[in-house]
Short mmCIF file of C-alpha atoms and ligand atoms in Angstrom, two decimals:
data_model
loop_
_atom_site.label_atom_id
_atom_site.label_comp_id
_atom_site.label_asym_id
_atom_site.label_seq_id
_atom_site.Cartn_x
_atom_site.Cartn_y
_atom_site.Cartn_z
CA MET X 1 164.09 46.52 32.95
CA TRP X 2 166.70 43.97 33.99
CA ARG X 3 165.92 44.77 37.65
CA TYR X 4 163.36 41.98 37.01
CA ALA X 5 166.03 39.53 35.79
CA GLU X 6 164.86 36.81 38.22
CA TRP X 7 161.55 36.75 36.35
CA LEU X 8 163.19 36.54 32.95
CA PRO X 9 164.56 33.48 31.13
CA VAL X 10 168.26 34.42 30.82
CA ILE X 11 170.31 32.16 33.08
CA ASN X 12 173.78 33.70 32.90
CA GLU X 13 173.74 37.48 33.33
CA ALA X 14 176.82 37.77 31.10
CA ASN X 15 174.42 37.05 28.22
CA ILE X 16 172.19 40.07 28.90
CA VAL X 17 172.15 42.41 25.92
CA SER X 18 170.87 45.78 27.12
CA LEU X 19 170.66 49.25 25.63
CA GLY X 20 168.97 50.77 28.69
CA GLU X 21 165.37 49.68 27.97
CA GLY X 22 162.49 49.93 30.40
CA TRP X 23 161.63 51.83 33.59
CA THR X 24 159.79 54.31 31.40
CA PRO X 25 157.82 57.12 33.06
CA ILE X 26 154.15 57.05 33.96
CA HIS X 27 152.80 60.57 33.55
CA THR X 28 149.66 61.90 35.24
CA LEU X 29 147.57 63.80 32.68
CA TYR X 30 145.93 66.44 34.87
CA LYS X 31 144.75 68.65 32.02
CA LEU X 32 143.12 65.91 29.97
CA ALA X 33 141.56 64.35 33.07
CA ALA X 34 139.91 67.69 33.86
CA GLN X 35 138.76 68.06 30.24
CA LEU X 36 137.31 64.54 30.14
CA GLY X 37 135.82 64.66 33.65
CA LEU X 38 137.87 61.79 35.13
CA LYS X 39 139.75 61.77 38.40
CA LYS X 40 142.95 60.20 37.07
CA ILE X 41 144.39 59.47 33.64
CA LEU X 42 147.90 58.05 33.43
CA LEU X 43 150.13 57.51 30.41
CA LYS X 44 153.03 55.07 30.26
CA ASP X 45 155.42 56.54 27.75
CA GLU X 46 157.25 53.76 25.95
CA ALA X 47 158.58 56.15 23.30
CA VAL X 48 161.62 56.87 25.47
CA ASN X 49 162.91 53.31 25.13
CA PRO X 50 166.04 52.64 23.03
CA THR X 51 164.98 52.51 19.35
CA GLY X 52 161.87 54.52 20.27
CA SER X 53 159.32 51.84 21.11
CA PHE X 54 158.20 49.23 23.63
CA LYS X 55 159.53 46.58 21.23
CA ALA X 56 162.94 47.12 22.87
CA ARG X 57 161.77 45.14 25.92
CA GLY X 58 160.87 41.95 24.08
CA LEU X 59 163.83 42.07 21.77
CA SER X 60 166.36 42.75 24.51
CA VAL X 61 165.20 39.50 26.17
CA ALA X 62 164.92 37.61 22.86
CA ILE X 63 168.44 38.53 21.75
CA SER X 64 169.90 37.87 25.20
CA LYS X 65 168.35 34.39 25.19
CA ALA X 66 169.41 33.84 21.57
CA LYS X 67 172.98 34.68 22.59
CA GLU X 68 172.73 32.26 25.51
CA LEU X 69 171.46 29.52 23.15
CA GLY X 70 174.24 30.16 20.62
CA ILE X 71 172.03 31.50 17.82
CA THR X 72 174.06 33.46 15.28
CA ASN X 73 171.53 34.27 12.55
CA CYS X 74 167.91 35.37 12.86
CA ILE X 75 165.03 36.75 10.82
CA ILE X 76 161.97 38.82 11.73
CA PRO X 77 158.75 39.85 9.99
CA THR X 78 157.79 43.30 11.27
CA ALA X 79 155.39 46.18 10.86
CA GLY X 80 158.43 48.41 11.54
CA ASN X 81 159.35 49.00 15.18
CA ALA X 82 160.22 45.40 16.06
CA GLY X 83 162.58 45.23 13.08
CA GLY X 84 164.46 48.33 14.26
CA ALA X 85 164.70 47.01 17.81
CA LEU X 86 165.87 43.55 16.77
CA SER X 87 168.49 45.06 14.44
CA ALA X 88 169.89 47.22 17.27
CA TYR X 89 170.14 44.44 19.87
CA ALA X 90 171.47 41.95 17.31
CA ALA X 91 174.15 44.46 16.26
CA LYS X 92 175.28 44.73 19.88
CA ALA X 93 175.31 40.92 20.24
CA ASN X 94 177.07 40.26 16.89
CA ILE X 95 174.10 38.29 15.61
CA LYS X 96 173.19 38.48 11.92
CA VAL X 97 169.71 39.80 11.18
CA THR X 98 167.30 39.83 8.24
CA VAL X 99 164.27 42.11 8.54
CA VAL X 100 161.18 41.56 6.37
CA MET X 101 159.01 44.69 6.31
CA PRO X 102 156.06 46.04 4.28
CA ARG X 103 157.29 48.28 1.45
CA HIS X 104 154.93 51.10 2.49
CA THR X 105 156.60 51.49 5.94
CA PRO X 106 158.04 54.99 6.56
CA GLU X 107 161.63 55.41 5.32
CA THR X 108 162.99 56.21 8.80
CA LEU X 109 162.32 52.64 9.89
CA LYS X 110 163.97 51.11 6.86
CA GLU X 111 167.03 53.34 7.24
CA GLU X 112 167.22 52.50 10.92
CA CYS X 113 167.55 48.75 10.24
CA ILE X 114 170.12 49.33 7.52
CA SER X 115 172.23 51.54 9.77
CA TYR X 116 172.43 48.72 12.32
CA SER X 117 173.67 46.65 9.34
CA ALA X 118 170.61 44.39 9.05
CA ASP X 119 169.62 42.91 5.67
CA LEU X 120 166.28 44.45 4.72
CA ILE X 121 163.70 42.73 2.51
CA LEU X 122 160.65 44.76 1.43
CA ILE X 123 157.33 43.07 0.66
CA ASP X 124 154.17 44.36 -1.04
CA GLY X 125 151.56 43.65 1.62
CA LEU X 126 151.10 43.70 5.37
CA ILE X 127 152.90 41.84 8.16
CA ASP X 128 151.14 38.54 7.39
CA ALA X 129 152.81 38.51 3.95
CA CYS X 130 156.14 39.36 5.63
CA GLY X 131 155.58 36.46 8.05
CA LYS X 132 155.17 33.99 5.18
CA LYS X 133 158.35 35.23 3.51
CA ALA X 134 160.29 35.08 6.79
CA LYS X 135 159.14 31.49 7.38
CA GLN X 136 160.26 30.42 3.88
CA LEU X 137 163.64 32.09 4.32
CA SER X 138 164.11 30.68 7.78
CA GLU X 139 163.48 27.14 6.48
CA LYS X 140 165.91 27.74 3.63
CA THR X 141 168.75 29.46 5.48
CA GLY X 142 168.35 28.13 9.03
CA ALA X 143 167.94 31.68 10.38
CA PHE X 144 166.04 31.60 13.68
CA ASP X 145 162.49 32.95 13.24
CA MET X 146 161.83 35.75 15.76
CA SER X 147 158.10 36.14 14.83
CA THR X 148 155.87 37.50 17.62
CA MET X 149 154.56 34.75 19.90
CA LYS X 150 156.21 31.97 17.86
CA GLU X 151 159.49 32.84 19.57
CA PRO X 152 158.73 32.53 23.34
CA TYR X 153 161.07 35.08 24.93
CA ARG X 154 159.80 38.36 23.46
CA LEU X 155 156.66 37.84 25.53
CA GLU X 156 158.76 37.46 28.68
CA GLY X 157 160.33 40.86 27.97
CA LYS X 158 156.89 42.41 27.60
CA LYS X 159 155.98 41.11 31.04
CA THR X 160 158.18 43.83 32.48
CA LEU X 161 155.49 46.35 31.45
CA GLY X 162 153.23 44.73 34.02
CA PHE X 163 155.90 44.60 36.75
CA GLU X 164 156.74 48.27 36.22
CA ILE X 165 153.14 49.45 36.28
CA ALA X 166 152.67 47.66 39.61
CA GLU X 167 155.91 48.89 41.15
CA GLN X 168 155.61 52.46 39.87
CA LEU X 169 152.02 52.72 41.14
CA ASN X 170 152.96 51.31 44.53
CA TRP X 171 151.38 47.89 43.89
CA ARG X 172 147.90 49.27 43.21
CA LEU X 173 147.00 48.64 39.60
CA PRO X 174 144.80 51.03 37.60
CA ASP X 175 141.13 50.11 37.09
CA ILE X 176 141.43 50.17 33.31
CA ILE X 177 144.34 49.72 30.89
CA ILE X 178 143.87 50.72 27.26
CA TYR X 179 146.39 49.07 24.96
CA PRO X 180 146.90 49.44 21.19
CA THR X 181 146.82 45.86 19.97
CA GLY X 182 148.31 44.30 16.85
CA GLY X 183 149.92 40.93 17.58
CA GLY X 184 148.97 41.21 21.25
CA THR X 185 152.37 40.57 22.87
CA GLY X 186 152.19 43.61 25.14
CA LEU X 187 148.67 42.80 26.30
CA ILE X 188 149.35 39.11 26.94
CA GLY X 189 152.73 39.87 28.56
CA MET X 190 151.24 42.39 30.98
CA TRP X 191 148.46 40.01 31.94
CA LYS X 192 151.00 37.22 32.53
CA ALA X 193 152.96 39.56 34.84
CA PHE X 194 149.81 40.46 36.80
CA LYS X 195 148.94 36.79 37.25
CA GLU X 196 152.49 35.91 38.36
CA MET X 197 152.53 38.75 40.90
CA GLN X 198 149.08 37.76 42.14
CA GLN X 199 150.27 34.17 42.69
CA LEU X 200 153.16 35.48 44.78
CA GLY X 201 150.81 37.60 46.86
CA TRP X 202 152.44 40.83 45.66
CA LEU X 203 149.13 42.19 44.41
CA THR X 204 145.92 42.45 46.31
CA GLY X 205 142.68 43.77 44.92
CA LYS X 206 141.22 43.51 41.46
CA LEU X 207 143.23 43.24 38.27
CA PRO X 208 142.56 45.94 35.65
CA LYS X 209 140.04 45.62 32.85
CA MET X 210 142.16 45.17 29.74
CA ILE X 211 140.81 47.13 26.77
CA ILE X 212 142.21 46.64 23.30
CA VAL X 213 142.11 49.35 20.64
CA GLN X 214 142.49 48.63 16.94
CA SER X 215 142.23 50.73 13.79
CA GLU X 216 139.02 50.67 11.72
CA ASN X 217 141.33 49.69 8.84
CA CYS X 218 142.38 46.47 10.55
CA ASN X 219 140.26 45.27 13.48
CA PRO X 220 140.08 41.46 13.41
CA MET X 221 140.35 41.16 17.20
CA VAL X 222 137.49 43.59 17.76
CA GLN X 223 135.37 41.51 15.39
CA MET X 224 136.41 38.31 17.14
CA PHE X 225 135.56 39.82 20.53
CA GLU X 226 132.14 40.95 19.31
CA THR X 227 131.14 37.75 17.49
CA GLY X 228 133.22 35.12 19.26
CA ILE X 229 134.58 33.96 15.89
CA PHE X 230 137.71 35.06 14.06
CA PRO X 231 136.52 36.76 10.82
CA ASP X 232 136.80 34.58 7.73
CA ASN X 233 138.84 35.84 4.78
CA PHE X 234 139.62 39.01 6.66
CA SER X 235 140.97 41.68 4.32
CA ALA X 236 142.83 44.48 6.01
CA GLU X 237 144.15 47.83 4.92
CA ALA X 238 147.32 49.55 6.04
CA SER X 239 147.04 51.98 8.97
CA LEU X 240 148.79 55.13 10.01
CA ALA X 241 149.41 53.09 13.17
CA TYR X 242 151.41 50.50 11.29
CA GLY X 243 151.89 48.43 14.47
CA LEU X 244 148.14 47.79 14.49
CA ALA X 245 147.90 46.49 10.91
CA VAL X 246 148.06 42.80 11.84
CA PRO X 247 145.35 40.96 9.85
CA SER X 248 145.78 37.58 11.47
CA PRO X 249 147.41 37.59 14.90
CA PHE X 250 149.02 34.25 15.76
CA ALA X 251 147.93 34.68 19.41
CA LYS X 252 144.30 35.58 18.68
CA ASP X 253 142.89 33.11 21.21
CA MET X 254 145.18 34.39 23.95
CA ILE X 255 144.23 38.01 23.19
CA GLN X 256 140.56 37.05 23.40
CA GLN X 257 141.18 35.22 26.68
CA VAL X 258 142.86 38.26 28.30
CA ILE X 259 139.98 40.56 27.31
CA ARG X 260 137.38 38.08 28.59
CA GLU X 261 139.18 37.12 31.81
CA SER X 262 139.80 40.74 32.73
CA LYS X 263 136.19 41.70 31.88
CA GLY X 264 137.55 44.20 29.38
CA THR X 265 136.35 45.12 25.94
CA ALA X 266 137.55 45.86 22.40
CA ILE X 267 137.06 49.03 20.37
CA THR X 268 138.13 50.60 17.10
CA VAL X 269 139.17 54.12 16.24
CA SER X 270 139.28 55.66 12.78
CA GLU X 271 142.42 56.84 11.01
CA GLU X 272 141.09 60.44 11.12
CA ASP X 273 140.55 60.19 14.87
CA MET X 274 144.13 59.03 15.41
CA THR X 275 145.38 62.14 13.62
CA LYS X 276 143.00 64.40 15.53
CA GLY X 277 144.00 62.74 18.79
CA MET X 278 147.71 63.38 18.19
CA GLU X 279 147.05 67.06 17.48
CA ALA X 280 144.88 67.56 20.55
CA PHE X 281 147.01 65.50 22.95
CA ASN X 282 150.38 66.83 21.88
CA ALA X 283 149.23 70.44 22.16
CA ALA X 284 147.61 69.85 25.56
CA GLU X 285 150.28 67.75 27.27
CA GLY X 286 153.57 68.74 25.60
CA MET X 287 154.30 65.13 24.66
CA LEU X 288 154.28 63.53 21.24
CA LEU X 289 152.03 60.51 20.78
CA SER X 290 152.51 57.94 18.05
CA PRO X 291 149.33 57.04 16.12
CA GLU X 292 149.10 53.89 18.29
CA GLY X 293 149.34 56.04 21.44
CA SER X 294 146.71 58.37 20.06
CA ALA X 295 144.44 55.36 19.45
CA THR X 296 144.44 54.69 23.21
CA TYR X 297 143.53 58.31 23.97
CA MET X 298 140.76 58.42 21.36
CA GLY X 299 139.62 54.99 22.55
CA LEU X 300 139.23 56.40 26.05
CA LYS X 301 137.10 59.24 24.70
CA LYS X 302 134.86 56.69 22.98
CA LEU X 303 134.54 54.63 26.14
CA ILE X 304 133.55 57.73 28.13
CA GLU X 305 130.86 58.52 25.54
CA LYS X 306 129.56 54.97 25.94
CA ASP X 307 129.54 55.42 29.71
CA TYR X 308 131.96 52.49 30.09
CA VAL X 309 134.44 54.48 32.18
CA HIS X 310 133.36 56.13 35.41
CA GLU X 311 134.61 59.34 36.94
CA ASP X 312 136.39 57.76 39.89
CA GLU X 313 138.23 55.10 37.87
CA THR X 314 141.94 55.34 37.16
CA VAL X 315 142.75 54.75 33.49
CA LEU X 316 146.20 53.99 32.11
CA LEU X 317 146.94 54.79 28.46
CA PHE X 318 149.96 53.66 26.49
CA ASN X 319 152.21 55.52 24.10
CA THR X 320 153.95 52.52 22.57
CA GLY X 321 156.12 54.30 20.02
CA ALA X 322 157.93 57.54 19.18
CA TRP X 323 156.17 60.09 16.96
CA PHE X 324 159.51 60.85 15.26
CA LYS X 325 159.61 57.41 13.63
CA TYR X 326 156.46 58.03 11.60
CA ARG X 327 157.92 60.81 9.42
C1 PLP P 412 154.08 51.43 18.22
C2 PLP P 412 153.39 50.11 18.31
N1 PLP P 412 152.31 50.00 19.09
C3 PLP P 412 151.63 48.83 19.21
C4 PLP P 412 152.00 47.70 18.49
C5 PLP P 412 151.21 46.43 18.66
O1 PLP P 412 151.91 45.58 19.48
P1 PLP P 412 151.46 44.16 20.03
O2 PLP P 412 152.10 43.17 19.15
O3 PLP P 412 151.97 44.10 21.41
O4 PLP P 412 149.97 44.10 19.98
C6 PLP P 412 153.13 47.77 17.66
C7 PLP P 412 153.58 46.59 16.90
O5 PLP P 412 154.27 46.67 15.91
C8 PLP P 412 153.85 49.01 17.58
O6 PLP P 412 154.94 49.11 16.79
#
């Protein structure tokens, strides 16, 4: 990922804290494309990142920049994967970390943070409740708040998703990207990368339609896209795809802007469909999808049913996390 260092905010390369994140494979899914009647379906597999998710990208940049700025203590509210990633990078950089996570998160994720020697605080509720607790603690202790999109550098790390897609596909972007969206950092980061490359003349042709997928249990951005207004008093339930259970994304306007500007759309999938999708995909392709990854696959199936995707379009799906972390 640090091949793109010139595009990232770390000034002195001695401050780079890396565990080997990025440059993840893009697989061509021949079997599923034939089954679904499309010419080309691609999958970017972010599960092979250190700590098993795409969160490694943002947190490698965030911790590198924190080190450069002399930050020694930080705190993060997380649905799970970001907490594990921050704990790992902070351990390597000798930065103290407190992770605030929903109590219902799978044990593997809690144990992961503890083994990197993070302090773990469990909260009854979803990530919004964790965010409130993290803010209080940050004000009290002075720990730097690493919340998504409030801290500016995680987004810069996520930009590398966009650079890689372009470089790996020989500077021809797919027609459609389907992305499992919670806080929206990946979506907004990719879009920022596409715009930056376009400005430099590295990309010609159209940018992809950006499609967000959310769970039926927590779909505020789909509602906002459909009605133009963020739902009032939105009450969300937990999801098997815990990264998607974000009831009130801080960057909701930016998410909406990316969908609109790219002429994309927003869809939901049910919890049952995510499970069915994992079973079908894993058995067909020999790869393990996380529930979030499965949401992109099931989302594609829905879009084909609605006639939104056409046979000759290239679609890129995302597996954002490792199946093993959901046990
Ligand atoms: C596996 C996984 N996929 C997707 C997401 C949503 O990420 P974003 O904040 O980029 O929308 C998360 C966030 O926790 C996640 O852990």
